[in-house]
Short mmCIF file of C-alpha atoms and ligand atoms in Angstrom, two decimals:
data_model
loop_
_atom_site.label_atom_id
_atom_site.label_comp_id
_atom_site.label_asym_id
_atom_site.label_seq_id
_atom_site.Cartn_x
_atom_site.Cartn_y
_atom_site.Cartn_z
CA UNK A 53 28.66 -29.71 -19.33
CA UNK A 54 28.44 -29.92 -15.66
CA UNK A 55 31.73 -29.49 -14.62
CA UNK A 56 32.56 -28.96 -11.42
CA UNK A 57 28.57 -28.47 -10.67
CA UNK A 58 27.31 -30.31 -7.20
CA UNK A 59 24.78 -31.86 -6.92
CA UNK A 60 22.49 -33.70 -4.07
CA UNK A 61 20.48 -36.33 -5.22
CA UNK A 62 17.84 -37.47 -2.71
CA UNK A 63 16.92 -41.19 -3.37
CA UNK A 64 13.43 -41.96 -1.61
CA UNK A 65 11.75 -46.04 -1.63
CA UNK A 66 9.91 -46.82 -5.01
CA UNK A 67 11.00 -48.91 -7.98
CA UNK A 68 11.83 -46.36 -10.13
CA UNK A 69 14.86 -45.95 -8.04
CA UNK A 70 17.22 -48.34 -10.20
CA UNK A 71 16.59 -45.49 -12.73
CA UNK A 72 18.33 -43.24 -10.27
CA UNK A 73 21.51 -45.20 -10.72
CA UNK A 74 21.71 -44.17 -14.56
CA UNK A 75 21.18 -40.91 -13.83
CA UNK A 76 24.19 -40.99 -11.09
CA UNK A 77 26.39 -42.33 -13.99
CA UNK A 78 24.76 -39.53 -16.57
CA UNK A 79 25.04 -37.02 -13.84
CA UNK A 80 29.01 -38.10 -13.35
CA UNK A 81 30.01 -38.20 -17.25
CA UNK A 82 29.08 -34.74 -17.33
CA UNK A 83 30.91 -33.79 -14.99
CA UNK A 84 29.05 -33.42 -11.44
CA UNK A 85 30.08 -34.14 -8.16
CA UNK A 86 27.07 -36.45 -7.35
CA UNK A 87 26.68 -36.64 -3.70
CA UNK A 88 23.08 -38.91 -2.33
CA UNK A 89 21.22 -39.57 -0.01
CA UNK A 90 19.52 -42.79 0.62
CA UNK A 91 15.98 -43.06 2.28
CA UNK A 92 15.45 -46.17 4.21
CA UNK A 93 12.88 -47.44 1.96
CA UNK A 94 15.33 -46.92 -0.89
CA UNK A 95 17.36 -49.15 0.50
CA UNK A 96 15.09 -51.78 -0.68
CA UNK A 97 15.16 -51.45 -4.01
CA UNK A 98 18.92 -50.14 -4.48
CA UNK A 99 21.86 -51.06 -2.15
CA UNK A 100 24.29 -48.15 -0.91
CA UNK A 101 27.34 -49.93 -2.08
CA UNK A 102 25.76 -49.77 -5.87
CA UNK A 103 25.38 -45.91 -5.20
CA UNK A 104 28.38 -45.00 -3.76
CA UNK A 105 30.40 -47.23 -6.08
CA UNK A 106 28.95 -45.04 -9.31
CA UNK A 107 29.23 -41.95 -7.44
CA UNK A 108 32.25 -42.43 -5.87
CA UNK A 109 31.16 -40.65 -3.05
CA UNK A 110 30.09 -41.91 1.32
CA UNK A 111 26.40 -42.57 0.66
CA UNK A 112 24.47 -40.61 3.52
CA UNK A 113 21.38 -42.42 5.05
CA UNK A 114 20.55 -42.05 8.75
CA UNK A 115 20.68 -38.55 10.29
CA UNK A 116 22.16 -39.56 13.23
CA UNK A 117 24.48 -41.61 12.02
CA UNK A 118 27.49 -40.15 14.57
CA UNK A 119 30.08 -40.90 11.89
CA UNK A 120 28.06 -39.11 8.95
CA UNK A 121 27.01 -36.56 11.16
CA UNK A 122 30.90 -35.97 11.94
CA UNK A 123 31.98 -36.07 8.43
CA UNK A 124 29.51 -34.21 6.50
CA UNK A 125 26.47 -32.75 8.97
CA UNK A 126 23.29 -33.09 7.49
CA UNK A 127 23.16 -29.26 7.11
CA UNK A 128 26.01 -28.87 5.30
CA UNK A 129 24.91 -31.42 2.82
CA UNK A 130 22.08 -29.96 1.68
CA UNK A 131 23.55 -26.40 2.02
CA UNK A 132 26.90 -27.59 -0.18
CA UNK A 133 25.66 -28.12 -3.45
CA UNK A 134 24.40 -26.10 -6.39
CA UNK A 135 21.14 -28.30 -6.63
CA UNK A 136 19.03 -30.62 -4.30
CA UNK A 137 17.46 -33.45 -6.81
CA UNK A 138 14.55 -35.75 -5.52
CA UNK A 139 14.12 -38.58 -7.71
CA UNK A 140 12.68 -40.73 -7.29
CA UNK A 141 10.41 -38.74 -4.94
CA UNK A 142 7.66 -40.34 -3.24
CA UNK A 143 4.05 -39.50 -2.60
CA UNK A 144 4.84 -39.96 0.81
CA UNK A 145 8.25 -37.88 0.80
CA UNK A 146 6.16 -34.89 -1.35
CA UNK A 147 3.92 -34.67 1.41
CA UNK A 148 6.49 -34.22 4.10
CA UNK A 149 8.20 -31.32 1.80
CA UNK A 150 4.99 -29.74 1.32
CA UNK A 151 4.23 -29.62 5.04
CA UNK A 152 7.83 -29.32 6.02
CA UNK A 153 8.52 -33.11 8.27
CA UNK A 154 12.23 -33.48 9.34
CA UNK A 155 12.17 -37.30 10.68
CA UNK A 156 14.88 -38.88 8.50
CA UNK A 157 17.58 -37.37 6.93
CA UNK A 158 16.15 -36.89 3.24
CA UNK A 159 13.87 -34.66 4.37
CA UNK A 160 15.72 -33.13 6.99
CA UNK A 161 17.90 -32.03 4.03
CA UNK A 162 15.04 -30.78 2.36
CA UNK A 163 13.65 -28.31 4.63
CA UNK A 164 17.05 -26.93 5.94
CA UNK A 165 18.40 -26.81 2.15
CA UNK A 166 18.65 -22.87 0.63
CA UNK A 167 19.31 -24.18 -2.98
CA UNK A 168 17.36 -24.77 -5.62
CA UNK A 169 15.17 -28.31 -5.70
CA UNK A 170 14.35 -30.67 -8.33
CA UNK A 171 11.56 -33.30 -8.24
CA UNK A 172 11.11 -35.86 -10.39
CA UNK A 173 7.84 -38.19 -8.95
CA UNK A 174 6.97 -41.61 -8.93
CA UNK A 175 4.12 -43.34 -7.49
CA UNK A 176 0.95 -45.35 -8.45
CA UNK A 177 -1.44 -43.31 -11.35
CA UNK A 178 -4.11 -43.37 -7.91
CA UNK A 179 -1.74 -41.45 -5.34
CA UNK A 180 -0.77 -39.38 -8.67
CA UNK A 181 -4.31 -38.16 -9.34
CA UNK A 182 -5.32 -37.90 -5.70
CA UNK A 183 -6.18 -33.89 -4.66
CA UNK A 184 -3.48 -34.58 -1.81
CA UNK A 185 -0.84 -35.20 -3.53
CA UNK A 186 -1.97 -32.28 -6.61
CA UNK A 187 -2.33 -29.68 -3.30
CA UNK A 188 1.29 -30.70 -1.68
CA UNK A 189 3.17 -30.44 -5.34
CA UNK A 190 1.05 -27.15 -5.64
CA UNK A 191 2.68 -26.33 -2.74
CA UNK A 192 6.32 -27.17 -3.46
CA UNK A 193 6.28 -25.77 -6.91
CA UNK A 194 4.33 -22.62 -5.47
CA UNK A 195 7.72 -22.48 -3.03
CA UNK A 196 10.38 -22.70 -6.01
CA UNK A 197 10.81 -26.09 -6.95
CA UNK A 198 10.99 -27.55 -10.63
CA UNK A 199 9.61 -30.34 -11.70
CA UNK A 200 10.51 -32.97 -14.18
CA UNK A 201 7.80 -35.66 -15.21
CA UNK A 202 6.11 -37.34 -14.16
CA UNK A 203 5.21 -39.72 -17.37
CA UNK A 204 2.21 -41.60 -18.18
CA UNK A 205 2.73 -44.93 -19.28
CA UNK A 206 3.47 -48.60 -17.52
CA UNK A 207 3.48 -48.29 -13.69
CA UNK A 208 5.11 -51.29 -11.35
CA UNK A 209 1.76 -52.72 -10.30
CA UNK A 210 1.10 -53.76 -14.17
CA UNK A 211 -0.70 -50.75 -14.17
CA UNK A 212 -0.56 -47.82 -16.59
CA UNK A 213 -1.17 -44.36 -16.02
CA UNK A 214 0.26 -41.27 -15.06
CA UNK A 215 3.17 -41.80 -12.58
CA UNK A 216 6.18 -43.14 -14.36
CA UNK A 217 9.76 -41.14 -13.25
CA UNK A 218 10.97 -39.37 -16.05
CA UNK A 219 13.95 -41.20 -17.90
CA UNK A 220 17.12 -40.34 -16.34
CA UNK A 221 17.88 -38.66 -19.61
CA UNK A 222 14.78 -36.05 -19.27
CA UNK A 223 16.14 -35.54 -15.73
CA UNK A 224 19.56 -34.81 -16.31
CA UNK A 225 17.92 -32.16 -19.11
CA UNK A 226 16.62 -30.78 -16.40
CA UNK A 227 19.18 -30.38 -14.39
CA UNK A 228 21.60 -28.77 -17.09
CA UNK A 229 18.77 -26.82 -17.77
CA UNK A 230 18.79 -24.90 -14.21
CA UNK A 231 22.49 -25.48 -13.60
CA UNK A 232 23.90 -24.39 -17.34
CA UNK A 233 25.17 -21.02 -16.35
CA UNK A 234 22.43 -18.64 -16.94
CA UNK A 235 22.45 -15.43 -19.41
CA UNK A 236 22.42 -13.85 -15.59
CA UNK A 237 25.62 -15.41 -14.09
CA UNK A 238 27.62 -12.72 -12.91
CA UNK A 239 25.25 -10.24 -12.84
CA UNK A 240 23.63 -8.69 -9.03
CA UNK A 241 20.16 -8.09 -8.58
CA UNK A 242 18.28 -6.25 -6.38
CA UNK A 243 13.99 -6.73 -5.55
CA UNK A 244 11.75 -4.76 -3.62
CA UNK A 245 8.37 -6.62 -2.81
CA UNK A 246 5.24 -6.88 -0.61
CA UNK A 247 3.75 -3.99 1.59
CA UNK A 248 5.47 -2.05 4.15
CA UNK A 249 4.18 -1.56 7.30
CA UNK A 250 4.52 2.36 9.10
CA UNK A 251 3.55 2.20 12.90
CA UNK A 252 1.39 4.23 14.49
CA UNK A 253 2.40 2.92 17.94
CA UNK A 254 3.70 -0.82 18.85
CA UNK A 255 0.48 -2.48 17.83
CA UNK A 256 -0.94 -0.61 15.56
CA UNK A 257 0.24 0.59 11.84
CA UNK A 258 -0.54 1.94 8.24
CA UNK A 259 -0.15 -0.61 5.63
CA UNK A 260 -1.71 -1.98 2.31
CA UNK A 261 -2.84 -4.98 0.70
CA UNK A 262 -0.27 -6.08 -1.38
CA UNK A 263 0.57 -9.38 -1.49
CA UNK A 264 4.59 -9.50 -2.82
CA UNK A 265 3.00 -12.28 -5.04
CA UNK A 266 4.68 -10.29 -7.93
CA UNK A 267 7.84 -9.19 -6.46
CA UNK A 268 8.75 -12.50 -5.58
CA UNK A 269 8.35 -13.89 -8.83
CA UNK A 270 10.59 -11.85 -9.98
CA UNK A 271 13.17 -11.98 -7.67
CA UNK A 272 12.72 -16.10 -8.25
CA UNK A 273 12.71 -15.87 -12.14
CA UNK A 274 15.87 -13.32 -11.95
CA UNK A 275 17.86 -16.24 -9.69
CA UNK A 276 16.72 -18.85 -12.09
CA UNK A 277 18.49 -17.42 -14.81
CA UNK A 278 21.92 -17.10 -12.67
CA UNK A 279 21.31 -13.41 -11.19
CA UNK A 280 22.66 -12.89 -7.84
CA UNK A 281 19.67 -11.47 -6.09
CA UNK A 282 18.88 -10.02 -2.91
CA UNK A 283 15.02 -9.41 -2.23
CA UNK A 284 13.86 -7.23 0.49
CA UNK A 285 10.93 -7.20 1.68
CA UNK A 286 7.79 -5.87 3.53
CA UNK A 287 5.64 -8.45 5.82
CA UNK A 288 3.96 -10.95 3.78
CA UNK A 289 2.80 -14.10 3.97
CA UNK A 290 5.00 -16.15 1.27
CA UNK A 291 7.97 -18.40 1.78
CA UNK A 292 11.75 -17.43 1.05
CA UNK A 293 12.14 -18.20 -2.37
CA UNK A 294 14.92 -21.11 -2.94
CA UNK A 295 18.11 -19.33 -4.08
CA UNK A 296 17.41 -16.08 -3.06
CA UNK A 297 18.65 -14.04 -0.31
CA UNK A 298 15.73 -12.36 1.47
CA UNK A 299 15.84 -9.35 3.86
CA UNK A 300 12.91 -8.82 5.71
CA UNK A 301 11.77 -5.45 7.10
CA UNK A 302 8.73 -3.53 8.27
CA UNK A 303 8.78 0.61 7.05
CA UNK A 304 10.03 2.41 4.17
CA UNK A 305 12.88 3.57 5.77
CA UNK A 306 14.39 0.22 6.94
CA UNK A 307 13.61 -0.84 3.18
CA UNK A 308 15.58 1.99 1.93
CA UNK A 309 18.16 1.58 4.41
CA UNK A 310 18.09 -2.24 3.16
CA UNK A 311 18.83 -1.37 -0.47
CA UNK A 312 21.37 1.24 -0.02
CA UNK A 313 23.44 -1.12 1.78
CA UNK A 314 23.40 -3.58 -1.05
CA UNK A 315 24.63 -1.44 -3.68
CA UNK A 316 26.57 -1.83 -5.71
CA UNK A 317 24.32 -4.06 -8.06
CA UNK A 318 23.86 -4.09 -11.26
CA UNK A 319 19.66 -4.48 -11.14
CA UNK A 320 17.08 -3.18 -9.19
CA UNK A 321 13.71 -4.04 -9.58
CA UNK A 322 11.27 -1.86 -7.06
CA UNK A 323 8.11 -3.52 -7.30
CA UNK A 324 7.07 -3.31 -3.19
CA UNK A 325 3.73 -1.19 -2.25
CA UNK A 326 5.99 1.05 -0.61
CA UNK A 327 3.46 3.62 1.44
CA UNK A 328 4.09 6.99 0.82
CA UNK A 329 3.52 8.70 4.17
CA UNK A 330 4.94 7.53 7.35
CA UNK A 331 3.09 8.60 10.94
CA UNK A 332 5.72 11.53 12.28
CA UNK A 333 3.92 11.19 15.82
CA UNK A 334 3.96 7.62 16.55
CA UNK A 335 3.77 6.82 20.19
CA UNK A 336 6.18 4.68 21.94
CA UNK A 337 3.67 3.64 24.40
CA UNK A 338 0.28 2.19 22.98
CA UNK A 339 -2.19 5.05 22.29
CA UNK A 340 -5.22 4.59 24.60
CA UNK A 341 -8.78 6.00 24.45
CA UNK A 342 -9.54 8.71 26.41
CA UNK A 343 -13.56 8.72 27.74
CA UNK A 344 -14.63 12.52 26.23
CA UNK A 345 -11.87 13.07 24.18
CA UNK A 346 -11.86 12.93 20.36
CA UNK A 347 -9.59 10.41 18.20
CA UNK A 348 -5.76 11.47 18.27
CA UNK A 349 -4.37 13.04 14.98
CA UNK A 350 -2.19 11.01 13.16
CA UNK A 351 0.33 13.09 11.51
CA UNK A 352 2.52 12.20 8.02
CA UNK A 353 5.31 12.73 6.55
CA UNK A 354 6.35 11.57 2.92
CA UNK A 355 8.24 8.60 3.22
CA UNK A 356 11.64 8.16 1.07
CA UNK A 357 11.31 7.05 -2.80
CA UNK A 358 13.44 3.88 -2.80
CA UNK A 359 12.69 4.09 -6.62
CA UNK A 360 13.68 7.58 -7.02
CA UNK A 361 16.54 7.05 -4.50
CA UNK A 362 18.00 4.18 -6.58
CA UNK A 363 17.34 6.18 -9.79
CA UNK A 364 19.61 8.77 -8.52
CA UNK A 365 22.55 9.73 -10.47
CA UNK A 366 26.18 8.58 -9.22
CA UNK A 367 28.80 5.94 -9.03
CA UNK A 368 26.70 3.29 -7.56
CA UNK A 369 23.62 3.93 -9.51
CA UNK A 370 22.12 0.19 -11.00
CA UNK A 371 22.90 0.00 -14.68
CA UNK A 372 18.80 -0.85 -14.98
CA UNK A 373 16.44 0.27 -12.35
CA UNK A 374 13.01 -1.10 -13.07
CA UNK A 375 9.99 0.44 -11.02
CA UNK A 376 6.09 -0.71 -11.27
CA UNK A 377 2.82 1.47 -11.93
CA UNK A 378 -0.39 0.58 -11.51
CA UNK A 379 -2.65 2.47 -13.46
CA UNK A 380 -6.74 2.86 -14.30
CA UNK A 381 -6.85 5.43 -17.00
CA UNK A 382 -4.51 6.72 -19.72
CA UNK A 383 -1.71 3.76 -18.49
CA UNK A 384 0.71 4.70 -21.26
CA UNK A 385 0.74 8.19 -20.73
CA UNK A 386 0.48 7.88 -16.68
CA UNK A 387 3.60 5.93 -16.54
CA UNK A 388 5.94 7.48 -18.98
CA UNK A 389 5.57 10.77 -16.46
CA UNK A 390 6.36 8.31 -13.29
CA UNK A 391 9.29 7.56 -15.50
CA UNK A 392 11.22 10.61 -16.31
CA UNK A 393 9.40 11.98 -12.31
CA UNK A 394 11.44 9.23 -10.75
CA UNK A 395 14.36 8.58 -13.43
CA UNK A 396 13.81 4.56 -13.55
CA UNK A 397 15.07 3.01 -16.89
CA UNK A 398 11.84 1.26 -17.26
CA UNK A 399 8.73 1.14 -15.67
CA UNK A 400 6.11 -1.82 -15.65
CA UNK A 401 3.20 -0.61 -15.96
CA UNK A 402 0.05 -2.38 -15.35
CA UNK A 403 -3.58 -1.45 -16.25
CA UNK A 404 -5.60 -2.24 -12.92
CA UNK A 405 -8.80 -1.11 -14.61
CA UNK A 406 -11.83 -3.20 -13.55
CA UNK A 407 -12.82 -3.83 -17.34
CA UNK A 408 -9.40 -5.84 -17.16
CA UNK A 409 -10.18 -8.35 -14.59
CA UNK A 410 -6.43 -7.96 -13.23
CA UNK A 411 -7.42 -7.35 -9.68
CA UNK A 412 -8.38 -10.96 -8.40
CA UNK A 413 -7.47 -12.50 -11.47
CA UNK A 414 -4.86 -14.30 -13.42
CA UNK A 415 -3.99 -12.41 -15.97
CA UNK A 416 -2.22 -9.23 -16.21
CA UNK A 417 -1.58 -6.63 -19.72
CA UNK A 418 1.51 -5.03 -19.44
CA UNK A 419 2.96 -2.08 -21.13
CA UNK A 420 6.66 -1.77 -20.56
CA UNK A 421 7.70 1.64 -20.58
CA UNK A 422 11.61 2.20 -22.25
CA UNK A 423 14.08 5.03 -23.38
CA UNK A 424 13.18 3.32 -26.80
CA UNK A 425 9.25 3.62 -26.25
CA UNK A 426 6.21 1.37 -25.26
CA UNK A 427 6.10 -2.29 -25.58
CA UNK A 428 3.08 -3.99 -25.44
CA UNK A 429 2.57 -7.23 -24.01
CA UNK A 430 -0.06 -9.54 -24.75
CA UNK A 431 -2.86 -10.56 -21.83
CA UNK A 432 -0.68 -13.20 -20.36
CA UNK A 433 -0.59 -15.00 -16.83
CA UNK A 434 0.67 -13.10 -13.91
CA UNK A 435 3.26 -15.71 -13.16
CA UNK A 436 4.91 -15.49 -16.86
CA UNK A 437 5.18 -11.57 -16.18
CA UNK A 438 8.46 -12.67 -13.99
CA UNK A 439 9.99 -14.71 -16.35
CA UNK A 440 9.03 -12.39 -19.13
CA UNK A 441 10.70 -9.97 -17.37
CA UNK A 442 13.58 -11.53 -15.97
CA UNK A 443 14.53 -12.39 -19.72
CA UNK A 444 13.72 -9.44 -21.01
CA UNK A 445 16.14 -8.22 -18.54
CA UNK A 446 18.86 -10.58 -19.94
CA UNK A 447 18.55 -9.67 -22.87
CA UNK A 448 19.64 -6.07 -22.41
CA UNK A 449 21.71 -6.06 -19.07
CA UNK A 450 24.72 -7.76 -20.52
CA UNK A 451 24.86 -4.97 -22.86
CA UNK A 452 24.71 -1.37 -21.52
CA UNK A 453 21.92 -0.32 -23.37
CA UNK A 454 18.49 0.08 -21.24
N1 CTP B 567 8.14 3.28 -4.92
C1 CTP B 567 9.26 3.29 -4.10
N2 CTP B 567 9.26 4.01 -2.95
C2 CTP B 567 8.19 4.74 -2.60
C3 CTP B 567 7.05 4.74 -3.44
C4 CTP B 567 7.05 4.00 -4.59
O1 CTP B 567 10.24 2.59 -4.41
N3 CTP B 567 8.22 5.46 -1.47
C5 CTP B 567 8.18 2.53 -6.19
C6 CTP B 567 7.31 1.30 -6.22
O2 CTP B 567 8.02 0.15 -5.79
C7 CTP B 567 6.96 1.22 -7.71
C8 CTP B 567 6.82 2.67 -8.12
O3 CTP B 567 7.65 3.38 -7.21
O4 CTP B 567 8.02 0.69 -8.47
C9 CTP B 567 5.40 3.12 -8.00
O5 CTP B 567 5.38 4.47 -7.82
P1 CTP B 567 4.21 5.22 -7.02
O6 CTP B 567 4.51 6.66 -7.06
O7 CTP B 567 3.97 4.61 -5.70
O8 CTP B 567 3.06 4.87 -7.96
P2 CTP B 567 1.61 4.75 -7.59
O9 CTP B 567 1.41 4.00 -6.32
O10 CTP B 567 1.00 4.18 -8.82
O11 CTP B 567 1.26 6.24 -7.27
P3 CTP B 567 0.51 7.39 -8.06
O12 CTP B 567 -0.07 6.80 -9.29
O13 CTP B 567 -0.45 7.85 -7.06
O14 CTP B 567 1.60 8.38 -8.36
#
């Protein structure tokens, strides 16, 4: 059941539209609050009154509509709700979400919305197949969204091909799917991720290559299945993922300082590239060269072990703290030491060797270092690792035993 669950349904101009009135009615019998949104060239092929007679609910279609934007601003519409559904959604209103247009209020919704989206397309088998529309739902299922469909079959233009909506029924599967509470609800989870950055004077700084590629997914996968999770994290170049709240910072310190003051939690999952030396004598002032004189000494100091820290002993100690090693020889043995050297539950640990192709590549092998022993997971994409995790996760966290 949904009760009680909100949802925003974003209606956008193609004939698969009257399919979005079914799911309004699908969407209400369960129990949803169904509020929608109406994109002028919906209005075409399904009138307002129609919607907001099934969903019993002021159907929302101009953005500055004074009365609408009085009533219910278009920010908190897309911010009060549990889940943002597009469907139909257009060729043309994918390609504004993928490169982030605000010029009505459907998508205006859509880039100012911090919940998790659904898309459900519809278009012509042609726009379907073309590499523009492939690269922008690349794009907006690389940022977080799911997506439902589409199906191949009997398109509007007595056409078939790929590009039918999915049934209202698939959708609404969908939708209990990511709103069902998750084996997660409840439960608070903390991610490190990406690189962090330790100055050596205002322009210049240590840092490393990681990407937070990995991190992220995590902190994503953990959210997906209910957790309450806070990621924090070093500079990278990746979106917010949806339903997460992300901290950003720069150095070790602020990213220690970051996760101490979100305890308690019940999680932690430290996979940044934290570096382990900081520069003691950074300059405040930009160092310049001096003509004759040799390079200036840059001095460290061992950062903080946010890993270690976490792993600490005491009342507000996670009840799982996960950490990450990357290894090139001896993996197994390698990372059970990191393990009992910085008292983590479990560490991920990952063989980097180049006979494994992980570095560049797609695939990662995991060994997944417990109390209990070693568990060896096959060769499997580096973007199942998160969900593998997260559930793996699930499975033990609601229990005590780690
Ligand atoms: N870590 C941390 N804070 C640090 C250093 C590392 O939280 N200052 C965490 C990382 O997020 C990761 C794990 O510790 O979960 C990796 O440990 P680390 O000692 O950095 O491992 P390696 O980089 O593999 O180092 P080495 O093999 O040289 O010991």
């Amino acid at each position: 059941m949904l009760d009680g669950r909100r949802v925003l349904l974003v209606i956008s101009g193609g004939i698969a539209a009257y399919k979005s009135l079914e799911l309004i009615r699908r969407l209400k019998e369960r129990g949803a609050q169904v509020r929608c949104i109406l994109t002028r060239n919906a209005q075409e092929f399904i009138t307002p009154l129609a919607v907001q007679t099934l969903s019993g609910e002021k159907v929302c279609s101009d953005t500055f509509s004074l009365t609408d934007e009085h009533e219910i601003g278009h920010i908190t519409l897309a911010r009060d709700c549990d889940l943002v559904v597009v469907a139909p959604c257009t060729a043309n209103l994918l390609a504004k979400m993928a490169t982030g247009l605000a010029d009505d209020l459907a998508s205006t919704a859509l880039l100012v919305t911090d919940k998790p989206i659904l898309v459900a397309p519809a278009m012509n088998f042609r726009m379907w197949n073309h590499p523009a529309t492939q690269a922008n739902l690349a794009t907006v299922r690389g940022r977080g969204a799911a997506i439902v469909g589409p199906n191949a079959g009997m398109l509007a233009e007595n056409e078939s091909g790929m590009g039918r909506m999915s049934e209202p029924a698939e959708i609404l599967a969908a939708v209990e799917g990511i709103l069902a509470a998750g084996p997660l609800k409840g439960i608070k989870a903390l991610v490190t991720s990406g690189p962090t950055y330790e100055p050596i004077d205002p322009v210049r700084f240590i840092g490393n290559r990681s990407s937070g590629k990995q991190g992220h997914a995590i902190a994503l996968a953990l959210a997906r299945l209910g957790a309450d999770v806070t990621l924090i994290t070093g500079p990278v170049a990746l979106p917010n993922p949806a339903g997460v709240t992300t901290i950003h910072v720069e150095t070790a310190r602020e990213m220690l300082g970051a996760a101490l003051g979100r305890l308690p939690v019940d999680v932690a999952v430290c996979a940044a590239a934290v570096a382990d030396w900081t520069v003691s004598n950074a300059s405040r002032e930009k160092r310049k060269k001096e003509p004759g004189s040799p390079p200036p000494a840059i001095e460290l100091v061992p950062n903080p072990d946010i890993l270690a820290t976490l792993s600490e002993k005491g009342g507000a100690r996670p009840r799982l703290v996960v950490g990450f090693a990357a290894e090139t020889e001896k993996v197994v043995e390698h990372a059970k030491a990191k393990r009992d050297r910085k008292g983590c539950d479990w560490i991920v640990a990952n063989d980097v060797s180049p006979a494994t192709g992980t570095f560049g590549g797609d695939f990662n092998t995991i060994s997944l270092i417990t109390a209990a022993g070693v568990e060896e997971w096959p060769r499997i994409a580096k973007a199942d690792v998160a969900e593998r995790l997260a559930w793996r996760i699930a499975d033990v966290v609601k229990g005590v035993s780690v």
